[in-house]
Amino acid sequence: STREEYNNTALRVPDLRKSVNRLIEKFLLDEYSTGLEDRSPEFKSLMKDYQDGVVLYKAEQAEVWNKITVSDSALKNYYDQNKSKFMYPERVDISQIEFLADTSAALAYDSLVNGANFEELADRYNELNAELKGTHGARGLLPKSNDDLTEFAWKLSVGQISEPIPLETGGYAIVRVNKKLQQEQKSYEEAGAEVSNTFQESESKRLEQEWLSRLKVKYPVVEHKDVLKKAFSN
């Protein structure tokens, strides 16, 4: 009468049995769990690990994470002192056309060499990647190490169109190099989230080391090497 989920239960044995089983399950679990740590060393050890983990998490939160103060001035100062950490890698801007067969790739390459429009052919082909059709084959500015095609394109000259390149996934690709950029500094605004994440990681390591140093002074470790040797002797 006090549990809404059991209202309107039909007075038939199968329906009543389901409801009774659901009701007594909690009582059975409570009964079984009483004294379980005394009966099961494995469960006792598991609970100890869980409790220690919670304590450690709360201690770390109090001694490390809650002490990290993120302000615009702190982030700007960190950026100014660590600019070398926030660099754009070597990047290449490419467009590509993908083909299923080497014959169509060869015909398209011959057309491009003879002045055909790259974007028009990209819209006509790109059979393996429909997304490239929507961008006329343009992939935009990417890190040189982004994939095999960007690595390959980095070795070409700006404006150069490659011969058909076999793809590891099957098919062929023709790549055009639109732009190449050397490694360069990111501005504070461009590095934004990266600066914040790196600053917090750096601060957490610093605060953690300070905390551990205090603990080592307060609770010095005493080594009993003679006892340790006996522990592993025959």
mmCIF file of C-alpha atoms in Angstrom:
data_model
loop_
_atom_site.group_PDB
_atom_site.id
_atom_site.type_symbol
_atom_site.label_atom_id
_atom_site.label_comp_id
_atom_site.label_asym_id
_atom_site.label_seq_id
_atom_site.Cartn_x
_atom_site.Cartn_y
_atom_site.Cartn_z
ATOM 1 C CA SER A 1 0.000 0.000 0.000
ATOM 2 C CA THR A 2 2.997 2.341 0.435
ATOM 3 C CA ARG A 3 4.860 1.428 -2.756
ATOM 4 C CA GLU A 4 3.397 2.856 -5.941
ATOM 5 C CA GLU A 5 5.047 0.292 -8.212
ATOM 6 C CA TYR A 6 3.086 -2.488 -6.500
ATOM 7 C CA ASN A 7 -0.314 -0.833 -6.797
ATOM 8 C CA ASN A 8 -2.929 -2.637 -8.876
ATOM 9 C CA THR A 9 -1.098 -5.969 -8.665
ATOM 10 C CA ALA A 10 -3.493 -8.694 -9.782
ATOM 11 C CA LEU A 11 -4.329 -11.251 -7.066
ATOM 12 C CA ARG A 12 -2.942 -14.155 -9.072
ATOM 13 C CA VAL A 13 -0.053 -16.372 -8.009
ATOM 14 C CA PRO A 14 2.365 -15.437 -10.888
ATOM 15 C CA ASP A 15 1.825 -11.684 -10.408
ATOM 16 C CA LEU A 16 2.040 -11.852 -6.623
ATOM 17 C CA ARG A 17 5.179 -14.003 -6.782
ATOM 18 C CA LYS A 18 6.965 -11.376 -8.920
ATOM 19 C CA SER A 19 6.034 -8.584 -6.513
ATOM 20 C CA VAL A 20 7.012 -10.605 -3.428
ATOM 21 C CA ASN A 21 10.349 -11.573 -4.967
ATOM 22 C CA ARG A 22 11.107 -7.914 -5.699
ATOM 23 C CA LEU A 23 10.175 -6.927 -2.143
ATOM 24 C CA ILE A 24 12.226 -9.601 -0.387
ATOM 25 C CA GLU A 25 15.315 -9.090 -2.589
ATOM 26 C CA LYS A 26 16.370 -6.000 -0.592
ATOM 27 C CA PHE A 27 15.898 -7.802 2.731
ATOM 28 C CA LEU A 28 17.916 -10.771 1.511
ATOM 29 C CA LEU A 29 20.735 -8.533 0.281
ATOM 30 C CA ASP A 30 20.795 -6.673 3.604
ATOM 31 C CA GLU A 31 20.908 -9.964 5.483
ATOM 32 C CA TYR A 32 23.617 -11.429 3.276
ATOM 33 C CA SER A 33 25.823 -8.301 3.379
ATOM 34 C CA THR A 34 25.797 -8.157 7.195
ATOM 35 C CA GLY A 35 29.184 -9.434 8.344
ATOM 36 C CA LEU A 36 30.293 -10.167 4.767
ATOM 37 C CA GLU A 37 33.724 -8.621 5.377
ATOM 38 C CA ASP A 38 34.304 -11.081 8.242
ATOM 39 C CA ARG A 39 33.225 -14.051 6.111
ATOM 40 C CA SER A 40 35.079 -13.036 2.927
ATOM 41 C CA PRO A 41 38.733 -11.863 3.113
ATOM 42 C CA GLU A 42 38.593 -11.029 -0.613
ATOM 43 C CA PHE A 43 35.615 -8.720 -0.121
ATOM 44 C CA LYS A 44 37.249 -7.144 2.938
ATOM 45 C CA SER A 45 40.378 -6.428 0.897
ATOM 46 C CA LEU A 46 38.291 -4.991 -1.927
ATOM 47 C CA MET A 47 36.418 -2.672 0.458
ATOM 48 C CA LYS A 48 39.717 -1.568 2.017
ATOM 49 C CA ASP A 49 41.082 -0.680 -1.441
ATOM 50 C CA TYR A 50 37.892 1.215 -2.228
ATOM 51 C CA GLN A 51 37.977 3.166 1.043
ATOM 52 C CA ASP A 52 41.674 3.970 0.649
ATOM 53 C CA GLY A 53 41.004 5.145 -2.888
ATOM 54 C CA VAL A 54 38.251 7.497 -1.714
ATOM 55 C CA VAL A 55 40.475 8.887 1.051
ATOM 56 C CA LEU A 56 43.366 9.392 -1.365
ATOM 57 C CA TYR A 57 41.071 11.099 -3.882
ATOM 58 C CA LYS A 58 39.709 13.488 -1.240
ATOM 59 C CA ALA A 59 43.194 14.224 0.110
ATOM 60 C CA GLU A 60 44.533 14.894 -3.389
ATOM 61 C CA GLN A 61 41.550 17.102 -4.122
ATOM 62 C CA ALA A 62 42.186 19.146 -0.951
ATOM 63 C CA GLU A 63 45.979 19.338 -1.296
ATOM 64 C CA VAL A 64 46.302 19.684 -5.067
ATOM 65 C CA TRP A 65 43.269 20.390 -7.245
ATOM 66 C CA ASN A 66 41.462 22.824 -4.935
ATOM 67 C CA LYS A 67 44.640 24.884 -4.642
ATOM 68 C CA ILE A 68 45.029 25.463 -8.384
ATOM 69 C CA THR A 69 43.953 28.979 -9.250
ATOM 70 C CA VAL A 70 43.385 29.653 -12.936
ATOM 71 C CA SER A 71 43.294 33.326 -13.854
ATOM 72 C CA ASP A 72 43.924 35.133 -17.114
ATOM 73 C CA SER A 73 47.009 36.820 -15.673
ATOM 74 C CA ALA A 74 48.431 33.484 -14.450
ATOM 75 C CA LEU A 75 47.813 31.873 -17.844
ATOM 76 C CA LYS A 76 49.352 34.815 -19.720
ATOM 77 C CA ASN A 77 52.417 34.730 -17.481
ATOM 78 C CA TYR A 78 52.755 30.960 -17.999
ATOM 79 C CA TYR A 79 52.436 31.401 -21.771
ATOM 80 C CA ASP A 80 55.125 34.129 -21.828
ATOM 81 C CA GLN A 81 57.521 31.891 -19.905
ATOM 82 C CA ASN A 82 56.824 28.752 -21.974
ATOM 83 C CA LYS A 83 56.224 29.958 -25.522
ATOM 84 C CA SER A 84 58.258 27.121 -27.011
ATOM 85 C CA LYS A 85 55.582 24.670 -25.821
ATOM 86 C CA PHE A 86 52.910 26.322 -27.951
ATOM 87 C CA MET A 87 54.008 26.024 -31.557
ATOM 88 C CA TYR A 88 52.229 25.129 -34.766
ATOM 89 C CA PRO A 89 53.941 22.123 -36.371
ATOM 90 C CA GLU A 90 54.956 22.079 -40.013
ATOM 91 C CA ARG A 91 51.663 22.165 -41.912
ATOM 92 C CA VAL A 92 50.523 21.543 -45.445
ATOM 93 C CA ASP A 93 47.316 22.613 -47.212
ATOM 94 C CA ILE A 94 46.256 19.974 -49.745
ATOM 95 C CA SER A 95 43.419 19.054 -52.065
ATOM 96 C CA GLN A 96 42.932 15.501 -53.246
ATOM 97 C CA ILE A 97 40.890 13.352 -55.604
ATOM 98 C CA GLU A 98 40.305 9.686 -54.814
ATOM 99 C CA PHE A 99 39.591 6.925 -57.340
ATOM 100 C CA LEU A 100 38.527 3.299 -57.166
ATOM 101 C CA ALA A 101 40.467 2.205 -60.270
ATOM 102 C CA ASP A 102 43.963 3.021 -61.499
ATOM 103 C CA THR A 103 42.660 3.574 -65.041
ATOM 104 C CA SER A 104 40.340 6.437 -64.042
ATOM 105 C CA ALA A 105 43.122 7.871 -61.866
ATOM 106 C CA ALA A 106 45.546 7.796 -64.803
ATOM 107 C CA LEU A 107 43.016 9.464 -67.137
ATOM 108 C CA ALA A 108 42.291 12.195 -64.596
ATOM 109 C CA TYR A 109 45.999 12.820 -64.027
ATOM 110 C CA ASP A 110 46.552 13.175 -67.786
ATOM 111 C CA SER A 111 43.675 15.688 -67.927
ATOM 112 C CA LEU A 112 45.150 17.688 -65.027
ATOM 113 C CA VAL A 113 48.572 17.806 -66.670
ATOM 114 C CA ASN A 114 46.880 19.214 -69.746
ATOM 115 C CA GLY A 115 45.111 21.980 -67.844
ATOM 116 C CA ALA A 116 41.877 20.437 -66.537
ATOM 117 C CA ASN A 117 40.285 22.106 -63.521
ATOM 118 C CA PHE A 118 41.229 20.268 -60.312
ATOM 119 C CA GLU A 119 38.047 21.244 -58.438
ATOM 120 C CA GLU A 120 35.765 20.055 -61.256
ATOM 121 C CA LEU A 121 37.472 16.658 -61.362
ATOM 122 C CA ALA A 122 37.293 16.455 -57.552
ATOM 123 C CA ASP A 123 33.520 16.935 -57.752
ATOM 124 C CA ARG A 124 33.212 14.346 -60.507
ATOM 125 C CA TYR A 125 35.325 11.649 -58.848
ATOM 126 C CA ASN A 126 36.224 11.219 -55.153
ATOM 127 C CA GLU A 127 34.396 7.914 -55.211
ATOM 128 C CA LEU A 128 35.955 6.795 -51.906
ATOM 129 C CA ASN A 129 35.222 9.930 -49.889
ATOM 130 C CA ALA A 130 31.916 11.736 -50.379
ATOM 131 C CA GLU A 131 32.964 14.503 -47.951
ATOM 132 C CA LEU A 132 35.677 15.646 -50.359
ATOM 133 C CA LYS A 133 33.042 16.248 -53.036
ATOM 134 C CA GLY A 134 31.454 18.881 -50.820
ATOM 135 C CA THR A 135 34.760 20.755 -50.472
ATOM 136 C CA HIS A 136 35.910 20.398 -54.119
ATOM 137 C CA GLY A 137 38.636 18.073 -52.838
ATOM 138 C CA ALA A 138 40.075 20.554 -50.322
ATOM 139 C CA ARG A 139 41.256 19.112 -46.999
ATOM 140 C CA GLY A 140 42.574 22.374 -45.591
ATOM 141 C CA LEU A 141 45.648 23.063 -43.489
ATOM 142 C CA LEU A 142 46.883 19.930 -41.712
ATOM 143 C CA PRO A 143 49.989 18.922 -39.703
ATOM 144 C CA LYS A 144 52.616 17.404 -41.954
ATOM 145 C CA SER A 145 52.465 14.203 -39.887
ATOM 146 C CA ASN A 146 48.654 13.921 -40.099
ATOM 147 C CA ASP A 147 48.714 10.890 -42.425
ATOM 148 C CA ASP A 148 50.635 9.265 -45.300
ATOM 149 C CA LEU A 149 49.256 11.691 -47.898
ATOM 150 C CA THR A 150 50.242 14.802 -45.943
ATOM 151 C CA GLU A 151 53.711 13.321 -45.354
ATOM 152 C CA PHE A 152 53.995 12.672 -49.075
ATOM 153 C CA ALA A 153 52.628 16.105 -50.025
ATOM 154 C CA TRP A 154 55.172 17.870 -47.799
ATOM 155 C CA LYS A 155 57.923 16.653 -50.128
ATOM 156 C CA LEU A 156 56.240 18.271 -53.144
ATOM 157 C CA SER A 157 56.401 21.912 -54.236
ATOM 158 C CA VAL A 158 53.541 24.354 -53.744
ATOM 159 C CA GLY A 159 51.172 24.059 -56.709
ATOM 160 C CA GLN A 160 52.544 20.643 -57.702
ATOM 161 C CA ILE A 161 50.105 17.848 -58.563
ATOM 162 C CA SER A 162 51.174 14.299 -57.758
ATOM 163 C CA GLU A 163 50.817 11.252 -59.941
ATOM 164 C CA PRO A 164 48.221 8.709 -58.686
ATOM 165 C CA ILE A 165 49.269 7.331 -55.276
ATOM 166 C CA PRO A 166 48.095 3.869 -54.108
ATOM 167 C CA LEU A 167 46.129 4.058 -50.853
ATOM 168 C CA GLU A 168 46.559 1.524 -48.048
ATOM 169 C CA THR A 169 42.783 1.205 -47.817
ATOM 170 C CA GLY A 170 42.510 0.512 -51.543
ATOM 171 C CA GLY A 171 42.094 2.841 -54.486
ATOM 172 C CA TYR A 172 44.260 5.779 -55.595
ATOM 173 C CA ALA A 173 44.627 9.464 -54.822
ATOM 174 C CA ILE A 174 45.942 12.502 -56.674
ATOM 175 C CA VAL A 175 47.155 15.293 -54.396
ATOM 176 C CA ARG A 176 47.711 18.990 -55.068
ATOM 177 C CA VAL A 177 49.785 21.113 -52.680
ATOM 178 C CA ASN A 178 48.114 24.482 -52.075
ATOM 179 C CA LYS A 179 50.309 25.832 -49.299
ATOM 180 C CA LYS A 180 53.172 24.810 -46.990
ATOM 181 C CA LEU A 181 53.889 26.440 -43.633
ATOM 182 C CA GLN A 182 56.967 25.966 -41.481
ATOM 183 C CA GLN A 183 56.773 25.613 -37.706
ATOM 184 C CA GLU A 184 55.605 28.881 -36.139
ATOM 185 C CA GLN A 185 54.618 30.376 -32.816
ATOM 186 C CA LYS A 186 50.984 30.295 -31.674
ATOM 187 C CA SER A 187 49.633 33.530 -30.260
ATOM 188 C CA TYR A 188 48.226 33.508 -26.714
ATOM 189 C CA GLU A 189 44.701 33.615 -28.145
ATOM 190 C CA GLU A 190 45.379 30.749 -30.575
ATOM 191 C CA ALA A 191 46.913 28.584 -27.827
ATOM 192 C CA GLY A 192 44.020 29.367 -25.393
ATOM 193 C CA ALA A 193 42.722 25.968 -24.211
ATOM 194 C CA GLU A 194 46.128 24.342 -24.654
ATOM 195 C CA VAL A 195 47.740 26.926 -22.346
ATOM 196 C CA SER A 196 45.035 26.373 -19.724
ATOM 197 C CA ASN A 197 45.363 22.565 -19.802
ATOM 198 C CA THR A 198 49.168 22.630 -19.717
ATOM 199 C CA PHE A 199 49.210 25.200 -16.912
ATOM 200 C CA GLN A 200 46.833 23.127 -14.760
ATOM 201 C CA GLU A 201 48.836 19.961 -15.400
ATOM 202 C CA SER A 202 52.080 21.744 -14.481
ATOM 203 C CA GLU A 203 50.549 23.248 -11.334
ATOM 204 C CA SER A 204 49.095 19.905 -10.242
ATOM 205 C CA LYS A 205 52.514 18.228 -10.542
ATOM 206 C CA ARG A 206 54.181 21.043 -8.594
ATOM 207 C CA LEU A 207 51.590 20.967 -5.797
ATOM 208 C CA GLU A 208 51.664 17.170 -5.688
ATOM 209 C CA GLN A 209 55.464 17.158 -5.267
ATOM 210 C CA GLU A 210 55.238 19.756 -2.494
ATOM 211 C CA TRP A 211 52.563 17.674 -0.755
ATOM 212 C CA LEU A 212 54.608 14.463 -1.027
ATOM 213 C CA SER A 213 57.695 16.271 0.285
ATOM 214 C CA ARG A 214 55.737 17.407 3.358
ATOM 215 C CA LEU A 215 54.479 13.861 3.912
ATOM 216 C CA LYS A 216 58.016 12.431 3.691
ATOM 217 C CA VAL A 217 59.175 14.859 6.375
ATOM 218 C CA LYS A 218 56.167 14.173 8.613
ATOM 219 C CA TYR A 219 56.131 10.407 8.054
ATOM 220 C CA PRO A 220 59.718 9.340 7.224
ATOM 221 C CA VAL A 221 60.112 5.877 5.729
ATOM 222 C CA VAL A 222 62.275 3.490 7.736
ATOM 223 C CA GLU A 223 63.861 0.645 5.804
ATOM 224 C CA HIS A 224 64.709 -2.619 7.561
ATOM 225 C CA LYS A 225 66.935 -4.171 4.911
ATOM 226 C CA ASP A 226 67.968 -7.068 7.140
ATOM 227 C CA VAL A 227 64.292 -8.052 7.542
ATOM 228 C CA LEU A 228 63.721 -7.641 3.799
ATOM 229 C CA LYS A 229 66.571 -10.046 3.013
ATOM 230 C CA LYS A 230 65.071 -12.680 5.283
ATOM 231 C CA ALA A 231 61.679 -12.324 3.595
ATOM 232 C CA PHE A 232 63.110 -13.676 0.320
ATOM 233 C CA SER A 233 65.511 -16.260 1.721
ATOM 234 C CA ASN A 234 64.992 -20.015 1.536
#
